[in-house]
XYZ file of C-alpha atoms in Angstrom:
68
model
C 114.059 117.431 103.132
C 112.734 120.833 103.659
C 109.260 122.524 103.626
C 107.990 122.849 100.120
C 109.805 119.797 98.583
C 107.843 117.395 96.382
C 108.059 113.816 97.530
C 106.949 110.317 96.554
C 106.920 107.100 98.500
C 109.871 104.747 97.930
C 109.699 101.080 96.798
C 109.753 99.814 100.439
C 106.096 101.019 100.540
C 105.064 98.069 98.301
C 106.152 95.508 100.979
C 104.066 97.283 103.565
C 101.045 97.394 101.294
C 101.072 93.548 100.892
C 100.124 93.354 104.613
C 97.804 96.305 104.674
C 95.171 95.515 102.010
C 93.083 98.700 102.902
C 95.702 100.768 101.126
C 94.587 102.064 97.706
C 96.741 102.249 94.558
C 96.153 105.921 94.542
C 98.092 106.392 97.695
C 101.009 104.289 96.334
C 101.565 106.552 93.407
C 100.674 109.950 94.629
C 102.971 112.950 95.013
C 103.025 114.975 98.209
C 104.483 118.293 99.390
C 106.505 118.568 102.695
C 104.662 120.982 104.904
C 106.834 120.686 108.080
C 109.445 118.810 110.031
C 109.339 116.977 113.402
C 112.195 118.442 115.420
C 112.827 115.459 117.707
C 112.485 112.676 115.123
C 113.401 111.781 111.571
C 109.935 112.508 110.311
C 108.239 115.040 108.168
C 104.749 116.204 107.715
C 103.454 115.558 104.171
C 100.297 116.795 102.531
C 99.202 114.087 99.919
C 96.665 114.758 97.174
C 94.586 111.615 97.948
C 95.492 110.565 101.497
C 95.644 113.979 103.074
C 98.078 115.098 105.895
C 100.360 112.490 107.372
C 103.705 112.057 109.300
C 106.253 110.089 107.245
C 109.689 108.813 108.005
C 112.273 110.474 105.784
C 113.718 107.160 104.650
C 110.359 106.084 103.225
C 110.245 109.052 100.882
C 112.288 110.296 97.931
C 112.660 113.799 96.580
C 111.283 114.327 93.118
C 113.410 117.321 92.319
C 116.443 118.301 94.151
C 117.999 121.152 92.249
C 119.329 123.095 95.255
């Protein structure tokens, strides 16, 4: 994943949501844009339309369009 990629959370997010009832359905389905990468970890910084800016593990995300 690189800066500028559009991403969405993968299905594993649903399992996490069952134990975290504060999470809203808007966050489950939203699309984000990768704004940066963490050099020493497998995480990226994602700007979500509803949830705002957050650090996410790459394996918890899927690319929406990978035409490179």
